[in-house]
């Protein structure tokens, strides 16, 4: 394993198994020769050897609350009722004054409403409730960053690569099929193509969100400075000298949430675009979805899983993994149920997403 980490391509030339693994991967790993020390290597191998899947622990299952629209409507209705009550009170006291006047009873001048203690108290309560509602929801949104589009160190366009040139997402984000993370490709993956593509000439003109023009060729030169590559002397290039590009991460879930790409892409067959939007039309990527708990839950409520079922002739379709849910299986057969959603297999249980 240590030889693989240091320089997989060297090992793949002499070792049949390594060659096989290398050929079966869509993306290549960075070469660490000269960049990693022996203690670091030992630590990596030790970590991998000792690694065990995390055991989920959490509170007992329950039903999550619905979204807060009910509370808002309730608040508005209360406010209207309070206003009506105020107006009626005012009308009542005016009528009383009129009748008192006509009967000739003298009463002290009424206190103007802005000095009336009852009105002041009522107004304070309303302010407290409405203000509290907005403060609380603003705090829950705190840290969310829909539409976040940071300026990246290289103007790298998904539209040019995944759109116009139709490079498969998994060529660069292949980890999404097998692991929790989709991962960002290393410089060496870019260089697979850019060793020969030295300039940007074929694609459309590129502009930044602020309207300024982008020189694609200049951006490719930036890539070369990270890679330590000189196009005039391509043969002398040493991939092991490449420095990683410091991309700014766009999507960030809080640490208390567990999200797994392979679960959604391989088992769930959800398209990247459902969650990330039309990436193939974006130059620089921005965050398309809210990434709130309600967003995850709503999709789990509505999305059907590829449930394992057998038709009348006994032919089986769907994901075999679900054959363990015998009850649903029987319900589908007897017609009590026509499909199974993520919710039915436990997609709303707190501990599936929180650890
Ligand atoms: C040629 C390589 C390449 C291909 C092909 C590619 N990407 Fe990317 N992707 C990158 C790089 C590099 C970044 C980091 C820079 C950035 O955010 O723009 C990235 C970033 C992203 C991000 C944002 C990650 C974050 O920081 O949160 C998403 C989402 C994404 N890609 C989705 C896709 C999808 C969907 C496709 C297919 C339609 C795709 N990518 C195709 C290289 C690629
Ligand atoms: C069900 C929704 C969903 C689908 C489908 C999905 N993603 Fe993501 N993606 C997310 C979320 C949520 C995050 C943020 C993860 C985090 O912060 O831990 C993310 C993060 C990323 C990142 C940033 C790096 C990382 O792994 O955290 C990349 C790149 C990315 N996605 C690419 C893709 C690609 C490519 C596909 C399709 C093959 C895809 N995603 C499909 C929801 C999704
Ligand atoms: C599968 C081949 C391939 C890979 C891998 C690839 N590119 Fe490209 N790249 C292209 C092609 C094709 C063009 C368009 C050239 C043209 O239109 O003249 C391009 C254009 C560019 C441009 C200029 C346009 C723009 O997007 O600003 C930059 C910068 C660039 N690539 C950076 C990268 C980076 C960074 C990576 C690694 C994350 C990468 N490329 C990976 C094929 C690739
Ligand atoms: C576009 C729809 C969609 C969105 C959005 C979505 N999911 Fe899912 N999720 C699915 C599907 C479909 C499955 C079922 C996969 C399968 O067949 O096993 C799933 C399964 C899961 C599971 C496994 C559940 C189980 O019982 O095994 C977890 C955990 C999970 N999702 C977490 C999340 C989190 C966290 C988010 C939000 C950040 C999220 N999901 C957003 C569609 C979605
Ligand atoms: C499908 C995945 C999923 C399930 C199931 C889930 N959560 Fe969440 N939860 C999330 C995500 C994603 C966030 C982060 C939202 C954000 O960043 O705003 C979150 C945030 C939270 C927060 C922090 C407050 C907030 O809104 O940011 C609490 C508390 C919480 N969840 C409790 C629960 C409880 C209790 C349950 C079970 C009844 C539960 N969650 C079930 C995905 C889930």
Coordinates of C-alpha atoms and ligand atoms in Angstrom, one line a residue:
X1 CA 0.0 0.0 0.0
X2 CA 2.9 2.4 0.8
X3 CA 4.4 2.1 -2.7
X4 CA 0.9 2.8 -4.2
X5 CA 0.6 5.9 -2.1
X6 CA 4.0 7.2 -3.0
X7 CA 3.8 6.6 -6.7
X8 CA 1.0 4.4 -8.0
X9 CA 2.0 4.8 -11.7
X10 CA 5.4 3.3 -11.0
X11 CA 3.9 0.4 -9.0
X12 CA 1.3 -0.2 -11.8
X13 CA 4.1 -0.9 -14.2
X14 CA 5.5 -3.8 -12.2
X15 CA 2.5 -5.1 -10.2
X16 CA -0.4 -6.7 -12.0
X17 CA -3.0 -6.1 -9.3
X18 CA -2.0 -2.4 -9.1
X19 CA -2.3 -2.1 -12.8
X20 CA -5.8 -3.6 -12.7
X21 CA -6.9 -1.2 -9.9
X22 CA -5.5 1.8 -11.8
X23 CA -7.3 0.8 -15.0
X24 CA -10.6 0.4 -13.3
X25 CA -10.7 3.9 -11.9
X26 CA -12.0 6.9 -13.9
X27 CA -9.8 9.3 -12.1
X28 CA -6.1 9.1 -11.1
X29 CA -4.7 9.8 -7.7
X30 CA -2.0 12.5 -7.1
X31 CA 1.6 11.3 -7.0
X32 CA 3.2 12.0 -3.6
X33 CA 6.8 11.0 -4.3
X34 CA 9.1 13.3 -2.4
X35 CA 6.2 15.1 -0.7
X36 CA 5.3 12.5 2.0
X37 CA 7.6 11.4 4.9
X38 CA 7.8 7.9 6.3
X39 CA 6.0 8.7 9.6
X40 CA 3.2 10.3 7.6
X41 CA 3.0 7.2 5.4
X42 CA 2.8 4.9 8.4
X43 CA 0.1 7.1 9.9
X44 CA -2.0 6.9 6.7
X45 CA -1.7 3.1 6.5
X46 CA -2.3 2.7 10.2
X47 CA -5.5 4.8 9.9
X48 CA -6.8 2.8 6.9
X49 CA -6.1 -0.5 8.7
X50 CA -7.9 0.5 11.9
X51 CA -10.8 2.3 10.2
X52 CA -14.2 1.0 11.1
X53 CA -17.6 2.2 9.9
X54 CA -19.0 4.8 12.3
X55 CA -21.8 3.5 14.5
X56 CA -24.8 5.8 14.4
X57 CA -26.1 6.7 17.8
X58 CA -28.9 9.2 18.4
X59 CA -32.2 10.0 20.0
X60 CA -35.1 7.7 19.6
X61 CA -37.1 8.1 16.4
X62 CA -39.9 10.5 16.1
X63 CA -41.8 12.6 13.7
X64 CA -40.1 15.8 12.6
X65 CA -42.1 19.0 12.8
X66 CA -43.6 20.4 9.7
X67 CA -42.3 23.7 8.2
X68 CA -43.2 26.9 10.0
X69 CA -45.9 28.2 7.6
X70 CA -48.6 27.3 10.1
X71 CA -47.0 29.5 12.8
X72 CA -46.9 32.4 10.4
X73 CA -50.5 32.2 9.4
X74 CA -51.5 31.8 13.0
X75 CA -49.5 35.0 13.8
X76 CA -51.1 37.0 11.1
X77 CA -54.6 35.9 12.2
X78 CA -53.9 36.8 15.8
X79 CA -52.6 40.2 14.7
X80 CA -55.8 40.9 12.7
X81 CA -58.0 39.8 15.6
X82 CA -56.0 42.0 18.0
X83 CA -56.5 45.0 15.6
X84 CA -60.3 44.3 15.4
X85 CA -60.5 44.1 19.2
X86 CA -58.7 47.5 19.5
X87 CA -61.0 49.2 17.0
X88 CA -64.1 47.7 18.8
X89 CA -62.8 48.9 22.1
X90 CA -62.2 52.4 20.7
X91 CA -65.7 52.5 19.1
X92 CA -67.2 51.2 22.4
X93 CA -65.6 54.0 24.5
X94 CA -66.6 56.7 21.9
X95 CA -70.2 55.5 22.0
X96 CA -70.1 55.5 25.8
X97 CA -68.8 59.0 25.8
X98 CA -71.5 60.1 23.4
X99 CA -74.2 58.6 25.5
X100 CA -72.7 60.0 28.7
X101 CA -72.6 63.5 27.0
X102 CA -76.2 63.3 26.0
X103 CA -77.2 62.3 29.5
X104 CA -75.2 65.2 30.8
X105 CA -72.8 63.1 32.9
X106 CA -69.4 64.7 33.2
X107 CA -66.4 62.3 32.9
X108 CA -62.7 63.0 32.9
X109 CA -61.2 63.5 29.3
X110 CA -60.2 60.1 28.0
X111 CA -56.5 59.3 27.9
X112 CA -55.2 59.5 24.3
X113 CA -54.6 55.9 23.0
X114 CA -50.8 56.3 22.8
X115 CA -50.7 57.0 26.6
X116 CA -53.1 54.2 27.4
X117 CA -51.4 51.5 29.5
X118 CA -53.5 48.7 28.0
X119 CA -52.6 49.7 24.4
X120 CA -48.9 50.0 25.3
X121 CA -48.9 46.6 26.9
X122 CA -50.7 45.0 23.9
X123 CA -48.4 46.7 21.5
X124 CA -45.3 45.4 23.4
X125 CA -46.7 41.8 23.3
X126 CA -47.3 41.9 19.6
X127 CA -43.8 43.4 19.0
X128 CA -42.3 40.7 21.1
X129 CA -44.1 37.8 19.3
X130 CA -43.5 39.1 15.8
X131 CA -39.9 40.2 16.5
X132 CA -39.2 36.8 18.2
X133 CA -40.6 34.9 15.2
X134 CA -38.3 36.7 12.7
X135 CA -35.3 36.6 15.0
X136 CA -35.7 32.8 15.5
X137 CA -36.1 32.1 11.8
X138 CA -33.2 34.3 10.9
X139 CA -31.0 32.4 13.4
X140 CA -32.1 29.0 11.9
X141 CA -31.1 30.3 8.4
X142 CA -27.8 31.5 9.8
X143 CA -25.0 29.6 8.1
X144 CA -27.1 28.7 5.1
X145 CA -25.8 30.0 1.9
X146 CA -28.1 29.3 -1.1
X147 CA -26.7 31.0 -4.3
X148 CA -23.2 31.2 -2.8
X149 CA -20.8 31.6 -5.6
X150 CA -17.2 32.3 -4.4
X151 CA -14.5 33.5 -6.7
X152 CA -12.3 30.5 -7.4
X153 CA -8.5 30.6 -7.9
X154 CA -8.9 29.5 -11.5
X155 CA -11.9 30.5 -13.6
X156 CA -12.9 26.9 -14.3
X157 CA -16.1 26.6 -16.3
X158 CA -18.4 23.6 -15.9
X159 CA -20.3 24.8 -18.9
X160 CA -17.2 24.5 -21.1
X161 CA -16.2 21.1 -19.7
X162 CA -19.4 19.2 -18.7
X163 CA -21.7 21.1 -21.0
X164 CA -20.1 21.9 -24.4
X165 CA -17.4 19.3 -24.3
X166 CA -19.7 16.8 -22.5
X167 CA -17.1 15.4 -20.1
X168 CA -19.0 13.0 -17.7
X169 CA -19.4 14.3 -14.2
X170 CA -18.0 11.0 -12.9
X171 CA -14.7 11.5 -14.8
X172 CA -13.8 14.2 -12.3
X173 CA -16.2 13.4 -9.4
X174 CA -16.1 9.6 -9.7
X175 CA -15.9 9.2 -5.9
X176 CA -19.6 10.1 -5.7
X177 CA -20.4 6.5 -6.8
X178 CA -18.5 4.8 -4.1
X179 CA -18.2 7.2 -1.2
X180 CA -19.8 9.8 0.9
X181 CA -18.0 12.6 -0.9
X182 CA -18.1 13.5 -4.6
X183 CA -14.6 15.0 -4.1
X184 CA -12.7 17.6 -6.3
X185 CA -10.3 16.2 -8.9
X186 CA -6.6 16.7 -8.4
X187 CA -4.3 18.8 -10.7
X188 CA -3.1 15.6 -12.4
X189 CA -6.7 14.8 -13.6
X190 CA -6.8 18.3 -15.3
X191 CA -3.4 17.6 -16.8
X192 CA -4.6 14.4 -18.5
X193 CA -6.1 16.7 -21.1
X194 CA -4.3 20.0 -20.6
X195 CA -0.9 18.5 -21.4
X196 CA -2.1 19.0 -24.9
X197 CA -4.9 21.6 -24.7
X198 CA -2.8 24.7 -24.1
X199 CA -5.2 27.4 -25.1
X200 CA -8.9 28.3 -25.1
X201 CA -10.0 29.1 -28.6
X202 CA -13.0 27.0 -29.6
X203 CA -15.5 27.8 -26.9
X204 CA -17.7 30.8 -26.4
X205 CA -16.5 34.0 -24.8
X206 CA -16.5 33.8 -21.0
X207 CA -17.6 36.5 -18.5
X208 CA -17.5 36.8 -14.8
X209 CA -20.7 37.5 -12.8
X210 CA -19.6 41.2 -12.6
X211 CA -19.5 41.3 -16.4
X212 CA -15.7 41.4 -16.9
X213 CA -14.2 39.2 -19.6
X214 CA -12.2 36.1 -18.9
X215 CA -9.2 35.1 -21.0
X216 CA -9.5 31.2 -21.0
X217 CA -5.9 30.7 -22.2
X218 CA -4.6 32.8 -19.3
X219 CA -6.7 30.7 -16.9
X220 CA -5.1 27.5 -18.4
X221 CA -1.7 29.1 -17.7
X222 CA -2.7 29.5 -14.1
X223 CA -3.4 25.7 -14.1
X224 CA 0.1 25.2 -15.4
X225 CA 1.7 27.2 -12.6
X226 CA 0.0 25.0 -10.1
X227 CA 1.0 21.9 -12.1
X228 CA 4.6 23.2 -12.6
X229 CA 4.2 22.5 -16.3
X230 CA 5.9 24.3 -19.1
X231 CA 4.1 23.7 -22.5
X232 CA 7.3 24.5 -24.4
X233 CA 9.1 21.7 -22.5
X234 CA 6.3 19.2 -21.9
X235 CA 8.6 16.2 -21.8
X236 CA 10.4 17.6 -18.7
X237 CA 7.2 17.8 -16.7
X238 CA 7.3 16.1 -13.3
X239 CA 3.7 15.4 -12.1
X240 CA 5.0 14.9 -8.5
X241 CA 5.9 18.6 -8.3
X242 CA 2.2 19.6 -8.8
X243 CA 0.7 21.8 -6.0
X244 CA -2.9 21.4 -5.2
X245 CA -5.3 24.1 -6.3
X246 CA -7.0 25.9 -3.4
X247 CA -10.6 25.7 -4.5
X248 CA -13.2 27.3 -2.2
X249 CA -15.7 24.7 -1.1
X250 CA -19.2 25.8 -2.0
X251 CA -21.6 23.3 -0.4
X252 CA -21.3 23.0 3.3
X253 CA -23.6 21.0 5.6
X254 CA -23.1 21.5 9.3
X255 CA -21.0 18.9 11.1
X256 CA -23.9 17.3 12.8
X257 CA -25.4 16.1 9.5
X258 CA -24.4 13.0 7.7
X259 CA -24.9 13.0 3.9
X260 CA -23.7 10.3 1.6
X261 CA -23.4 10.7 -2.2
X262 CA -23.2 7.0 -3.1
X263 CA -26.4 6.3 -1.2
X264 CA -28.2 8.9 -3.4
X265 CA -26.6 8.3 -6.7
X266 CA -26.0 4.6 -6.8
X267 CA -28.8 3.2 -4.6
X268 CA -31.3 6.1 -5.0
X269 CA -30.5 6.9 -8.7
X270 CA -31.0 10.6 -8.0
X271 CA -29.5 12.8 -10.8
X272 CA -26.7 15.3 -9.8
X273 CA -28.8 18.1 -11.4
X274 CA -31.8 17.4 -9.0
X275 CA -29.7 18.7 -6.1
X276 CA -27.1 20.8 -7.8
X277 CA -29.1 22.4 -10.6
X278 CA -28.1 22.8 -14.2
X279 CA -24.4 22.6 -13.6
X280 CA -23.8 22.1 -17.3
X281 CA -25.0 25.7 -17.9
X282 CA -23.0 27.3 -15.1
X283 CA -19.6 28.8 -15.7
X284 CA -18.6 29.0 -12.0
X285 CA -20.7 26.8 -9.8
X286 CA -23.1 28.3 -7.3
X287 CA -25.2 26.6 -4.6
X288 CA -28.5 25.8 -6.1
X289 CA -30.4 24.1 -3.2
X290 CA -31.1 25.4 0.2
X291 CA -29.5 22.4 2.0
X292 CA -31.9 22.8 4.9
X293 CA -33.4 20.0 6.8
X294 CA -36.8 20.6 5.3
X295 CA -35.3 20.2 1.8
X296 CA -33.9 16.7 2.6
X297 CA -37.1 15.7 4.4
X298 CA -39.5 16.8 1.7
X299 CA -37.7 14.9 -0.9
X300 CA -37.6 11.8 1.3
X301 CA -41.3 12.1 1.8
X302 CA -42.1 12.3 -1.9
X303 CA -39.4 10.1 -3.6
X304 CA -40.1 6.5 -4.3
X305 CA -37.3 4.0 -4.0
X306 CA -36.5 1.4 -6.6
X307 CA -38.3 -1.2 -4.5
X308 CA -37.8 -4.9 -5.0
X309 CA -40.9 -6.5 -6.2
X310 CA -42.0 -9.7 -8.0
X311 CA -44.8 -9.6 -10.6
X312 CA -47.5 -12.2 -11.0
X313 CA -45.2 -14.4 -13.1
X314 CA -42.6 -14.3 -10.3
X315 CA -40.1 -12.1 -12.2
X316 CA -38.2 -9.8 -9.9
X317 CA -37.4 -6.1 -10.5
X318 CA -35.9 -3.3 -8.4
X319 CA -33.1 -3.1 -5.9
X320 CA -32.5 -6.5 -4.3
X321 CA -31.4 -4.8 -1.1
X322 CA -35.0 -4.1 -0.3
X323 CA -36.1 -7.7 -0.4
X324 CA -35.6 -7.6 3.4
X325 CA -38.7 -5.4 3.8
X326 CA -41.1 -8.3 3.7
X327 CA -44.1 -6.5 5.0
X328 CA -44.0 -3.8 2.2
X329 CA -43.4 -6.6 -0.3
X330 CA -46.6 -8.4 0.9
X331 CA -48.6 -5.1 0.9
X332 CA -47.6 -4.4 -2.7
X333 CA -48.6 -7.9 -3.7
X334 CA -52.0 -7.6 -2.0
X335 CA -52.5 -4.1 -3.4
X336 CA -52.5 -2.3 -0.1
X337 CA -49.6 -0.2 -1.2
X338 CA -48.4 0.7 -4.7
X339 CA -45.0 2.2 -4.0
X340 CA -42.5 2.6 -1.3
X341 CA -41.0 6.0 -0.5
X342 CA -37.7 6.9 1.2
X343 CA -39.8 7.8 4.3
X344 CA -41.1 4.2 4.5
X345 CA -37.6 2.8 4.7
X346 CA -36.7 5.1 7.5
X347 CA -35.6 8.3 5.7
X348 CA -37.2 10.5 8.3
X349 CA -35.4 8.9 11.3
X350 CA -33.3 11.5 13.1
X351 CA -30.3 9.2 13.6
X352 CA -30.0 8.4 9.9
X353 CA -29.0 12.0 9.3
X354 CA -27.7 13.1 12.7
X355 CA -25.0 11.4 14.7
Ligands
LIG1 C1 -13.1 18.2 -15.8 C2 -13.4 18.0 -14.5 C3 -14.9 18.2 -14.0 C4 -16.0 17.7 -14.5 C5 -16.2 16.9 -15.8 C6 -17.1 18.1 -13.7 N1 -16.6 18.8 -12.6 FE1 -17.6 19.6 -11.0 N2 -15.9 20.4 -10.3 C7 -14.7 20.3 -10.8 C8 -13.8 21.2 -10.1 C9 -12.3 21.4 -10.4 C10 -14.5 21.8 -9.1 C11 -14.0 22.8 -8.0 C12 -14.1 24.2 -8.6 C13 -15.5 24.8 -8.6 O1 -16.1 24.8 -7.6 O2 -15.9 25.2 -9.7 C14 -15.9 21.3 -9.2 C15 -16.9 21.7 -8.4 C16 -18.2 21.1 -8.4 C17 -19.3 21.4 -7.5 C18 -19.2 22.3 -6.3 C19 -18.5 21.7 -5.2 C20 -18.4 22.5 -4.0 O3 -17.4 23.1 -3.8 O4 -19.3 22.4 -3.2 C21 -20.4 20.7 -7.9 C22 -21.7 20.6 -7.3 C23 -20.0 20.0 -9.1 N3 -18.7 20.3 -9.4 C24 -20.8 19.2 -9.8 C25 -20.5 18.6 -11.1 C26 -21.5 18.0 -12.0 C27 -23.0 17.8 -11.6 C28 -20.9 17.7 -13.1 C29 -21.4 17.0 -14.4 C30 -22.5 17.7 -15.0 C31 -19.5 18.1 -12.9 N4 -19.3 18.7 -11.7 C32 -18.4 17.8 -13.9 C33 -14.3 19.6 -11.9 C34 -15.2 18.9 -12.7
LIG2 C1 -29.5 14.2 -3.0 C2 -28.8 15.4 -3.3 C3 -27.5 15.3 -4.1 C4 -27.2 14.7 -5.2 C5 -28.1 13.8 -6.1 C6 -25.8 15.0 -5.5 N1 -25.3 15.8 -4.6 FE1 -23.4 16.6 -4.5 N2 -23.8 17.4 -2.7 C7 -25.0 17.4 -2.0 C8 -24.8 17.9 -0.7 C9 -25.9 18.0 0.4 C10 -23.4 18.3 -0.6 C11 -22.7 19.0 0.6 C12 -22.1 17.8 1.4 C13 -21.4 18.2 2.6 O1 -21.2 19.4 2.9 O2 -21.0 17.3 3.4 C14 -22.8 18.0 -1.9 C15 -21.5 18.3 -2.2 C16 -20.9 18.0 -3.5 C17 -19.6 18.4 -3.9 C18 -18.5 19.1 -3.0 C19 -17.5 18.1 -2.5 C20 -18.1 17.0 -1.6 O3 -18.1 15.8 -1.9 O4 -18.6 17.4 -0.5 C21 -19.4 18.0 -5.2 C22 -18.1 18.1 -6.0 C23 -20.6 17.4 -5.6 N3 -21.6 17.4 -4.5 C24 -20.8 16.8 -6.8 C25 -21.9 16.0 -7.2 C26 -22.0 15.2 -8.4 C27 -21.0 15.1 -9.5 C28 -23.2 14.5 -8.3 C29 -23.8 13.5 -9.3 C30 -23.0 12.4 -9.6 C31 -23.9 14.9 -7.1 N4 -23.1 15.8 -6.4 C32 -25.1 14.5 -6.7 C33 -26.2 16.8 -2.5 C34 -26.3 16.1 -3.7
LIG3 C1 -11.3 15.5 -20.6 C2 -10.5 16.6 -20.9 C3 -10.3 17.8 -19.9 C4 -10.1 17.7 -18.6 C5 -9.9 16.5 -17.7 C6 -10.0 19.1 -18.2 N1 -10.2 20.0 -19.2 FE1 -10.1 22.0 -19.2 N2 -10.6 22.1 -21.1 C7 -10.8 21.0 -21.9 C8 -11.4 21.4 -23.2 C9 -11.8 20.6 -24.4 C10 -11.4 22.9 -23.1 C11 -11.9 23.8 -24.2 C12 -10.8 24.2 -25.2 C13 -11.3 25.1 -26.2 O1 -12.6 25.3 -26.3 O2 -10.5 25.7 -26.9 C14 -10.9 23.2 -21.8 C15 -10.8 24.5 -21.3 C16 -10.3 24.9 -20.1 C17 -10.1 26.3 -19.6 C18 -10.5 27.5 -20.4 C19 -12.0 27.7 -20.3 C20 -12.4 28.0 -18.9 O3 -13.1 27.0 -18.4 O4 -12.1 29.0 -18.3 C21 -9.6 26.2 -18.3 C22 -9.3 27.3 -17.4 C23 -9.5 24.8 -18.0 N3 -9.9 24.0 -19.1 C24 -9.1 24.3 -16.8 C25 -9.2 23.0 -16.4 C26 -9.0 22.5 -15.0 C27 -8.6 23.4 -13.8 C28 -9.2 21.1 -15.1 C29 -9.1 20.2 -13.9 C30 -10.1 20.4 -12.8 C31 -9.5 20.8 -16.4 N4 -9.5 21.9 -17.2 C32 -9.7 19.5 -16.9 C33 -10.6 19.7 -21.6 C34 -10.4 19.2 -20.3
LIG4 C1 -33.8 14.8 -4.5 C2 -34.2 13.9 -3.5 C3 -33.4 13.8 -2.2 C4 -32.8 14.8 -1.5 C5 -32.9 16.3 -1.7 C6 -32.2 14.2 -0.3 N1 -32.3 12.8 -0.4 FE1 -31.6 11.5 0.9 N2 -32.4 9.9 -0.2 C7 -33.0 10.1 -1.4 C8 -33.4 8.8 -1.9 C9 -34.1 8.5 -3.2 C10 -32.9 7.8 -1.0 C11 -33.0 6.3 -1.0 C12 -31.8 5.7 -1.5 C13 -32.0 4.2 -1.5 O1 -32.7 3.7 -2.4 O2 -31.4 3.5 -0.6 C14 -32.3 8.6 0.1 C15 -31.7 8.0 1.2 C16 -31.1 8.7 2.3 C17 -30.5 8.2 3.5 C18 -30.6 6.7 3.8 C19 -31.9 6.4 4.4 C20 -32.1 5.0 4.8 O3 -33.1 4.7 5.5 O4 -31.3 4.1 4.5 C21 -30.0 9.2 4.2 C22 -29.2 9.1 5.5 C23 -30.2 10.4 3.5 N3 -30.9 10.1 2.3 C24 -29.8 11.7 3.9 C25 -30.1 12.9 3.2 C26 -29.7 14.2 3.7 C27 -28.9 14.5 4.9 C28 -30.2 15.1 2.8 C29 -30.1 16.6 2.8 C30 -28.8 17.2 3.0 C31 -30.8 14.3 1.7 N4 -30.8 13.0 2.0 C32 -31.5 14.9 0.6 C33 -33.4 11.3 -2.0 C34 -33.0 12.5 -1.5
LIG5 C1 -33.0 13.5 5.9 C2 -32.1 14.0 6.8 C3 -32.5 14.5 8.2 C4 -33.4 13.9 9.1 C5 -34.1 12.6 8.9 C6 -33.4 14.8 10.2 N1 -32.6 15.9 10.0 FE1 -32.3 17.4 11.4 N2 -31.1 18.4 10.0 C7 -30.8 17.9 8.7 C8 -30.1 18.9 8.0 C9 -29.5 18.8 6.6 C10 -29.9 20.0 9.0 C11 -29.1 21.3 8.7 C12 -30.0 22.4 8.3 C13 -29.3 23.8 8.2 O1 -28.1 23.8 8.0 O2 -30.0 24.7 8.2 C14 -30.5 19.6 10.2 C15 -30.6 20.4 11.3 C16 -31.2 20.0 12.5 C17 -31.1 20.8 13.8 C18 -30.4 22.1 14.0 C19 -31.4 23.3 13.7 C20 -31.5 23.7 12.3 O3 -32.6 23.9 11.8 O4 -30.4 24.0 11.7 C21 -31.8 20.1 14.7 C22 -32.1 20.5 16.2 C23 -32.3 18.9 14.1 N3 -31.9 18.9 12.8 C24 -33.1 17.9 14.7 C25 -33.6 16.8 14.1 C26 -34.5 15.8 14.7 C27 -35.0 15.9 16.2 C28 -34.8 14.9 13.8 C29 -35.8 13.7 13.9 C30 -37.2 14.0 14.2 C31 -34.1 15.2 12.6 N4 -33.4 16.4 12.8 C32 -34.2 14.5 11.4 C33 -31.2 16.7 8.2 C34 -32.1 15.8 8.8

